[in-house]
JSON list of C-alpha atoms in Angstrom, two decimals:
[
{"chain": "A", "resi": 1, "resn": "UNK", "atom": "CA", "xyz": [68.26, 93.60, 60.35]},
{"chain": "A", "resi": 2, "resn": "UNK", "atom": "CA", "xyz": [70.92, 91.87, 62.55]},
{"chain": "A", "resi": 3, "resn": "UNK", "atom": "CA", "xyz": [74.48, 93.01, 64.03]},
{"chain": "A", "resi": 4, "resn": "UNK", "atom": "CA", "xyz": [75.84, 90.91, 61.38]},
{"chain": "A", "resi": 5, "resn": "UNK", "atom": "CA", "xyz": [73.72, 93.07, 58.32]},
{"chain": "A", "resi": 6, "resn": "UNK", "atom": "CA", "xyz": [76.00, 95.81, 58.98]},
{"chain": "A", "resi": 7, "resn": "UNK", "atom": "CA", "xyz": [79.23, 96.15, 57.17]},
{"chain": "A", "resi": 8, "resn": "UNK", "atom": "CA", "xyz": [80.86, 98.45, 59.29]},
{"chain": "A", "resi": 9, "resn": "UNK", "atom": "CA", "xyz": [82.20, 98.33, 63.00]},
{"chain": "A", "resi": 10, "resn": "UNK", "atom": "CA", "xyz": [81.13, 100.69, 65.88]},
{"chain": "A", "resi": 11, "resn": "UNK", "atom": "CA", "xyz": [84.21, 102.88, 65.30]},
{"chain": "A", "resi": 12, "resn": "UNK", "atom": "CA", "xyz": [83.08, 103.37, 62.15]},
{"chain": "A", "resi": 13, "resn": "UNK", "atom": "CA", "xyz": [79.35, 104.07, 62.92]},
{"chain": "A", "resi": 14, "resn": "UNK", "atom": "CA", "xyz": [80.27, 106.62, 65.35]},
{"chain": "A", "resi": 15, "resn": "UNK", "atom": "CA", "xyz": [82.47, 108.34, 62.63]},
{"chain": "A", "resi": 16, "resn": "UNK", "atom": "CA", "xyz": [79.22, 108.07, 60.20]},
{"chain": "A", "resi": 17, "resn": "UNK", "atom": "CA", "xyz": [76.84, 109.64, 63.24]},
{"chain": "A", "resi": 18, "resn": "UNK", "atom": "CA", "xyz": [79.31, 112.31, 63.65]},
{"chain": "A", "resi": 19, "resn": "UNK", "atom": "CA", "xyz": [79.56, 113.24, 60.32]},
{"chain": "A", "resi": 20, "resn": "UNK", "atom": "CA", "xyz": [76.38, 112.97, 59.18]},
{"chain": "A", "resi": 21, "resn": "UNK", "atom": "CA", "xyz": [74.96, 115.21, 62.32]},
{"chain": "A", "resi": 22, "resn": "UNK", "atom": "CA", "xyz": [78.23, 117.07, 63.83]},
{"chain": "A", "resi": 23, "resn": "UNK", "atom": "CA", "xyz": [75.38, 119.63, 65.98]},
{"chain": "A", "resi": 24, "resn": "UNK", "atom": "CA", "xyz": [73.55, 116.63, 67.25]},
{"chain": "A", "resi": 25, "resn": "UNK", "atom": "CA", "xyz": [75.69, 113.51, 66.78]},
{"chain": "A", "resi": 26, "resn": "UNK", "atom": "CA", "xyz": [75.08, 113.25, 70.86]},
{"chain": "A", "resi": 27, "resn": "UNK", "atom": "CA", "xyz": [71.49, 113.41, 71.00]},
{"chain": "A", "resi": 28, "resn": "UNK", "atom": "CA", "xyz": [70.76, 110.55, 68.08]},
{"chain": "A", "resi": 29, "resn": "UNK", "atom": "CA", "xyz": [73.80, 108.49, 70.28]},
{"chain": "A", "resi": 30, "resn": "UNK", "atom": "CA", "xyz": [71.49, 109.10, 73.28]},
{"chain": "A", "resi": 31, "resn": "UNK", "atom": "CA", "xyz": [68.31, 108.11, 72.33]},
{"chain": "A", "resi": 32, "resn": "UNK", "atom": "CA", "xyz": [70.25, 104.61, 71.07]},
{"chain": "A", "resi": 33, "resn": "UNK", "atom": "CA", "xyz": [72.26, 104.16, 74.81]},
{"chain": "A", "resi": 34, "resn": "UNK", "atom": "CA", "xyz": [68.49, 104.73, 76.73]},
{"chain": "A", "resi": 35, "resn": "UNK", "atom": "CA", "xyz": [66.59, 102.59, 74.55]},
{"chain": "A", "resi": 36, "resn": "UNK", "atom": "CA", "xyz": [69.96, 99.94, 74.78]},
{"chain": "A", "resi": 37, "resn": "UNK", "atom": "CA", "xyz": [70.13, 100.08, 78.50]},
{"chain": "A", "resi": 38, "resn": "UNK", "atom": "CA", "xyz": [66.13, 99.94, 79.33]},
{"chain": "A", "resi": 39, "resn": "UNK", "atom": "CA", "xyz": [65.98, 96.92, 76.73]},
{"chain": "A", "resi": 40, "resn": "UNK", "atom": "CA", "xyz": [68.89, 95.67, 79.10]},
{"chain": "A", "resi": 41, "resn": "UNK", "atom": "CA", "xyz": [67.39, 96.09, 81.93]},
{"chain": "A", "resi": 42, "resn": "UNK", "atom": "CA", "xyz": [63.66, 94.98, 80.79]},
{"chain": "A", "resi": 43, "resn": "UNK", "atom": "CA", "xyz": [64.69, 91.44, 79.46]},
{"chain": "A", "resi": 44, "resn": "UNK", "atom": "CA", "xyz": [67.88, 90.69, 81.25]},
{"chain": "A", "resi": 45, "resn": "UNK", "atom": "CA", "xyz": [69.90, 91.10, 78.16]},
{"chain": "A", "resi": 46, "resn": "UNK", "atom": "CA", "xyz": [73.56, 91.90, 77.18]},
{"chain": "A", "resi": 47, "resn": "UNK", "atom": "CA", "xyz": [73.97, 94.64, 75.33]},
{"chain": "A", "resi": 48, "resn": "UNK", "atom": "CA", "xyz": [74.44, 92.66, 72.08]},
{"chain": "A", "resi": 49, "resn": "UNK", "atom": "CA", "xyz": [71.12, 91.20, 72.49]},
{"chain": "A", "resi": 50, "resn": "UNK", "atom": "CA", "xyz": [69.32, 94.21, 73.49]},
{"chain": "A", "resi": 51, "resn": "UNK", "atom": "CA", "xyz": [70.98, 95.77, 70.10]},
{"chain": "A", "resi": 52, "resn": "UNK", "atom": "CA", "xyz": [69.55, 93.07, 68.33]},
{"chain": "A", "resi": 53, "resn": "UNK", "atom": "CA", "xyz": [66.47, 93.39, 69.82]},
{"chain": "A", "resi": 54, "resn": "UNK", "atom": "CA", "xyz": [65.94, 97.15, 69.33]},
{"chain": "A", "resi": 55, "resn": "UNK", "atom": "CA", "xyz": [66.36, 96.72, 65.35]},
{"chain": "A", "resi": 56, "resn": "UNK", "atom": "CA", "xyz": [63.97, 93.73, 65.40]},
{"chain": "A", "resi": 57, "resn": "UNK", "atom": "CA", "xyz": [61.81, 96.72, 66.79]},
{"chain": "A", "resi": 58, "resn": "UNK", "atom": "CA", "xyz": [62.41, 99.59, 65.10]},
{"chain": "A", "resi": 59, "resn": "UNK", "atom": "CA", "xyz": [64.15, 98.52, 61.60]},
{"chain": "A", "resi": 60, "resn": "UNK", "atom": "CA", "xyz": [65.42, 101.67, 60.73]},
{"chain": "A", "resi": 61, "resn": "UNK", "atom": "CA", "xyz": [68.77, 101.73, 59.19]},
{"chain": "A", "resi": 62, "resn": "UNK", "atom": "CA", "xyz": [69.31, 105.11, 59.95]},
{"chain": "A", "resi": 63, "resn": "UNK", "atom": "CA", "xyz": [68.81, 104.96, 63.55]},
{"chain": "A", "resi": 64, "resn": "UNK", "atom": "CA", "xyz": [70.18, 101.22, 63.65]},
{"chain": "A", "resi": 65, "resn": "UNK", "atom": "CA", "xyz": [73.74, 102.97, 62.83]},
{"chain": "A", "resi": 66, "resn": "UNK", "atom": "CA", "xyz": [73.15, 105.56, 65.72]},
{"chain": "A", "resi": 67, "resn": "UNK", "atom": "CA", "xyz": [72.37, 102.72, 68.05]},
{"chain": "A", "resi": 68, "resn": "UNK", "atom": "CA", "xyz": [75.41, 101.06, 66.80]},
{"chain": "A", "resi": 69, "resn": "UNK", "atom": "CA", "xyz": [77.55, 103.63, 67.55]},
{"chain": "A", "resi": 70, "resn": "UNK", "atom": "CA", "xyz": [75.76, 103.99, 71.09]},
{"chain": "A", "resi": 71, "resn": "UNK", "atom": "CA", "xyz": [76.46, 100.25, 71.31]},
{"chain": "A", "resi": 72, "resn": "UNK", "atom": "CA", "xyz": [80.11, 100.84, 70.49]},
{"chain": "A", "resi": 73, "resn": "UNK", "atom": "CA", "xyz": [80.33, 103.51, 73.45]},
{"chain": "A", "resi": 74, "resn": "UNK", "atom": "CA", "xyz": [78.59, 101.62, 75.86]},
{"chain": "A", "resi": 75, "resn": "UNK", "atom": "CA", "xyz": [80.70, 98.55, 75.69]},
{"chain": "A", "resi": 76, "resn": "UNK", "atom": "CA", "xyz": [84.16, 100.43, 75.34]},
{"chain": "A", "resi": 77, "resn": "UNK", "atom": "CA", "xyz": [83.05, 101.94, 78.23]},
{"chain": "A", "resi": 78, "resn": "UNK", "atom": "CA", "xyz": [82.18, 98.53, 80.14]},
{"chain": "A", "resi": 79, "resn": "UNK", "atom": "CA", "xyz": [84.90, 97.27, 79.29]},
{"chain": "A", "resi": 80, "resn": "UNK", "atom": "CA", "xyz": [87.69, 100.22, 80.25]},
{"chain": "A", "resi": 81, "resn": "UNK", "atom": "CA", "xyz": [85.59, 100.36, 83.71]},
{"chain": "A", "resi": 82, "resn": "UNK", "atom": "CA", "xyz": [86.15, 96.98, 84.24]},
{"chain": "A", "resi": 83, "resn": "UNK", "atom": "CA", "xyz": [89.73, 96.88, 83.69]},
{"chain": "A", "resi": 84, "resn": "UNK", "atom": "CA", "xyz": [89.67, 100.24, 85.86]},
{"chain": "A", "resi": 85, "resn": "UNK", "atom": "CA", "xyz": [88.04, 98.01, 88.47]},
{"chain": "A", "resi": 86, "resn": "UNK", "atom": "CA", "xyz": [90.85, 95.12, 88.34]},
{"chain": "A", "resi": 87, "resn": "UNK", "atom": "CA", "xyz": [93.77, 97.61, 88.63]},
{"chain": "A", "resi": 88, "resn": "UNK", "atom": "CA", "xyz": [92.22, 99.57, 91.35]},
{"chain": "A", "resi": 89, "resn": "UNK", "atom": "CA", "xyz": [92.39, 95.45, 92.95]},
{"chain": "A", "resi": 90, "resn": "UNK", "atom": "CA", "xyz": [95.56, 94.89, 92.34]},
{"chain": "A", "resi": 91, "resn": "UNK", "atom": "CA", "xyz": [96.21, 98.94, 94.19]},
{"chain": "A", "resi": 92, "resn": "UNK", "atom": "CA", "xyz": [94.10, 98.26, 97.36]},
{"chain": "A", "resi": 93, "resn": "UNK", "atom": "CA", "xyz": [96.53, 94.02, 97.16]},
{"chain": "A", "resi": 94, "resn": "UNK", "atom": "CA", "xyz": [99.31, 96.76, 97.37]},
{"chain": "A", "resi": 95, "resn": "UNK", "atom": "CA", "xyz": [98.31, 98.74, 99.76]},
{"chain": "A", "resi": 96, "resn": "UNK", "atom": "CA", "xyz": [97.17, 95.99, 102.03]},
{"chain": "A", "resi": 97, "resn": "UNK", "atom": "CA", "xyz": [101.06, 94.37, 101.79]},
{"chain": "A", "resi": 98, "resn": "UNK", "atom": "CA", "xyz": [102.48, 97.80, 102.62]},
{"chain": "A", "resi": 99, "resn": "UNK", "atom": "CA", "xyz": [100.41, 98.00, 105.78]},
{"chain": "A", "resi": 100, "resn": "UNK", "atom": "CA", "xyz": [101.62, 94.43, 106.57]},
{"chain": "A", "resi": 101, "resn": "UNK", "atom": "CA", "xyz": [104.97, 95.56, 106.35]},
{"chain": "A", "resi": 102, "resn": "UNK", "atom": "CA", "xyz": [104.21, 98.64, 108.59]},
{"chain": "A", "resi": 103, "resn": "UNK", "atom": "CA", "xyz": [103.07, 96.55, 110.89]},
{"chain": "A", "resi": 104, "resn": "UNK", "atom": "CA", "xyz": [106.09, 93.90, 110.65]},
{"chain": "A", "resi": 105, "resn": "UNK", "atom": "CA", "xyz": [108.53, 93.20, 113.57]},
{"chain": "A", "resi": 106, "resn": "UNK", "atom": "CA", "xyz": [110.75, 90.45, 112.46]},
{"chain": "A", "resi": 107, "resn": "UNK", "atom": "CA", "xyz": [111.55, 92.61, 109.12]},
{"chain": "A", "resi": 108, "resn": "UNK", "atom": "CA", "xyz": [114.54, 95.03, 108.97]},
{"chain": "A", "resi": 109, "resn": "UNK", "atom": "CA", "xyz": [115.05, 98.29, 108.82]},
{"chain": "A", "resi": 110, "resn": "UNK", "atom": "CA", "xyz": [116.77, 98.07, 104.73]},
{"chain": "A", "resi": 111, "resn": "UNK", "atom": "CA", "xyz": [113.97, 95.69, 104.00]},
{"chain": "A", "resi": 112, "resn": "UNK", "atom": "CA", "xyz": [111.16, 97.61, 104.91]},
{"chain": "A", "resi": 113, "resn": "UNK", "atom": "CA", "xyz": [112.52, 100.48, 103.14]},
{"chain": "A", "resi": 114, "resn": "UNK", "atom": "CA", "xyz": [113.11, 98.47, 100.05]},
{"chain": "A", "resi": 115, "resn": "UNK", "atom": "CA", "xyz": [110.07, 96.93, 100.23]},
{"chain": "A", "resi": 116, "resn": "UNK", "atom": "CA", "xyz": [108.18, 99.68, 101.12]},
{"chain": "A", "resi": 117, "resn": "UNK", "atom": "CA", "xyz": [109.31, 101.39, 97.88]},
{"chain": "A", "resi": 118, "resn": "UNK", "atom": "CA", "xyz": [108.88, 98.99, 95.90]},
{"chain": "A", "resi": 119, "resn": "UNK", "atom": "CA", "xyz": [105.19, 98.22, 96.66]},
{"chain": "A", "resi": 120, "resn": "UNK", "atom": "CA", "xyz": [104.35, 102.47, 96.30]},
{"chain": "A", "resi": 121, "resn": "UNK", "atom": "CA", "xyz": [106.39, 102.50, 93.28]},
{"chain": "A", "resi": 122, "resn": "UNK", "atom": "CA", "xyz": [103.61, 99.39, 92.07]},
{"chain": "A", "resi": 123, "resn": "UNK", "atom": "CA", "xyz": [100.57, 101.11, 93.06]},
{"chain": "A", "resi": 124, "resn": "UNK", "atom": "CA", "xyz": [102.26, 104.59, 91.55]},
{"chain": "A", "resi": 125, "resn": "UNK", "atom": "CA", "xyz": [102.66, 102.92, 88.50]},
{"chain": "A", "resi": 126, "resn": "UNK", "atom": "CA", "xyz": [98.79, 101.47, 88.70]},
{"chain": "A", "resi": 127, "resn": "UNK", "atom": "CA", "xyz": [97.56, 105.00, 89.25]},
{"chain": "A", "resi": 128, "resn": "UNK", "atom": "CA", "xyz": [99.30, 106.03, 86.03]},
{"chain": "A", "resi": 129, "resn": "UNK", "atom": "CA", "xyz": [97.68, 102.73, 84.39]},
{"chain": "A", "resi": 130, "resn": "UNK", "atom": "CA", "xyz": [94.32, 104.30, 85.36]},
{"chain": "A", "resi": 131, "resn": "UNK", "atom": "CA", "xyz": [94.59, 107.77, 84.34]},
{"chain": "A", "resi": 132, "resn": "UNK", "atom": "CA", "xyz": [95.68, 106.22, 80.67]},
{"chain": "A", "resi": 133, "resn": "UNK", "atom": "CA", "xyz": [92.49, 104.23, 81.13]},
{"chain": "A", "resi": 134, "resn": "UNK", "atom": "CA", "xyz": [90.45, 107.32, 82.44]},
{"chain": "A", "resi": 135, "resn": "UNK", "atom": "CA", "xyz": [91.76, 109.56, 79.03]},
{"chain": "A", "resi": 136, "resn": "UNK", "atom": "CA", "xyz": [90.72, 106.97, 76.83]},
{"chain": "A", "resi": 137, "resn": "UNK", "atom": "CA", "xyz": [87.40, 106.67, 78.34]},
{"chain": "A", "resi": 138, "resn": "UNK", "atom": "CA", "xyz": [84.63, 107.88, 75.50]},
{"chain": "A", "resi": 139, "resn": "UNK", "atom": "CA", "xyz": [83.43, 111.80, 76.53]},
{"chain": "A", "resi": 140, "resn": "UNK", "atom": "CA", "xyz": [79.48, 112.65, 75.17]},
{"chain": "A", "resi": 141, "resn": "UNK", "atom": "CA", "xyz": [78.58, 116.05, 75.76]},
{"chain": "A", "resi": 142, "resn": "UNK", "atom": "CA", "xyz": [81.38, 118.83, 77.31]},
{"chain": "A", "resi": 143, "resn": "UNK", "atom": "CA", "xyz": [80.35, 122.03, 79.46]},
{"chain": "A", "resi": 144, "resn": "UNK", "atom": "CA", "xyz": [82.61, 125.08, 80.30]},
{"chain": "A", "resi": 145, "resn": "UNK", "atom": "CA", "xyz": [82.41, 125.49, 84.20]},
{"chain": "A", "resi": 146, "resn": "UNK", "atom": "CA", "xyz": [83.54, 128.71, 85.39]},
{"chain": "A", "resi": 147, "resn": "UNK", "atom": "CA", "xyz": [85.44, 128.40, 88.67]},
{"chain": "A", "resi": 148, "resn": "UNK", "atom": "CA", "xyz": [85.11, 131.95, 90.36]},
{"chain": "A", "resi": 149, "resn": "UNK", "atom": "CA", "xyz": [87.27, 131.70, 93.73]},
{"chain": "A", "resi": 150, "resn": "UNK", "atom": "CA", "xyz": [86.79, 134.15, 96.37]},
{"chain": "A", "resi": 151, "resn": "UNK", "atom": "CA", "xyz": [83.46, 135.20, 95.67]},
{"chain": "A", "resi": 152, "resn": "UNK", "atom": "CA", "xyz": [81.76, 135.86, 98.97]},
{"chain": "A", "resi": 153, "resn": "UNK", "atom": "CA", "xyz": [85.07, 136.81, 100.77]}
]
């Protein structure tokens, strides 16, 4: 049983995990990730691969479609961190040509102010970019934390 056996997407088999087990749907993703990410790590292997190899393994549909929907996680998450990564580049390139300009002599007073809002308007709008990014970024497992200010005053 190959990637390519299954007629349905990792979208889909997360839908079908979370259905099928809406108490636990996080667990049976779990196991999938750890098992994903230690074949990774073991052989060298992508995370395709190391999906491929874990149902060479273990052969069970049932917990192939959990591991495809922990596959599905794991690489929206790659991939959102990397473009988090690329913008956060493109804030620090930025911030780098507004400390140039800071540091500027032969630039006028009008420029630098234009400039200089221009460039924190760019890295305002990255921020924003990111925080899209951030919201879209899979969540497993939620806890309530109970902020209690003031407690030993």
């Amino acid at each position: 049983m190959g990637l390519s056996t299954f007629t349905y997407t990792g979208p889909e088999a997360l839908e079908m995990i979370k259905n099928t087990f809406p108490k636990t749907w996080e667990k049976e993703i779990e196991e999938g990730d750890t098992f994903i990410k230690a074949l990774m790590n073991m052989y060298h292997l992508s995370a395709e691969m190391a999906f491929e190899k874990y149902l060479r393994l273990n052969g069970s549909p049932a917990k192939g479609i959990a591991t495809l929907a922990a596959l599905h996680l794991l690489l929206e998450t790659s991939k959102t961190s990397g473009e988090i990564k690329k913008i956060q580049k493109d804030q620090l390139e930025y911030g780098n040509q507004l400390a140039a300009l800071e540091n500027a002599t032969h630039i006028s007073y009008d420029d630098k102010k234009t400039l200089r809002s221009f460039y924190l308007t760019k890295q305002d709008e990255l921020q924003k970019r990111i925080n899209v990014l951030i919201l879209k970024l899979p969540v497993r497992g939620t806890e309530t934390i109970t902020v209690q200010t003031g407690l030993f005053d």
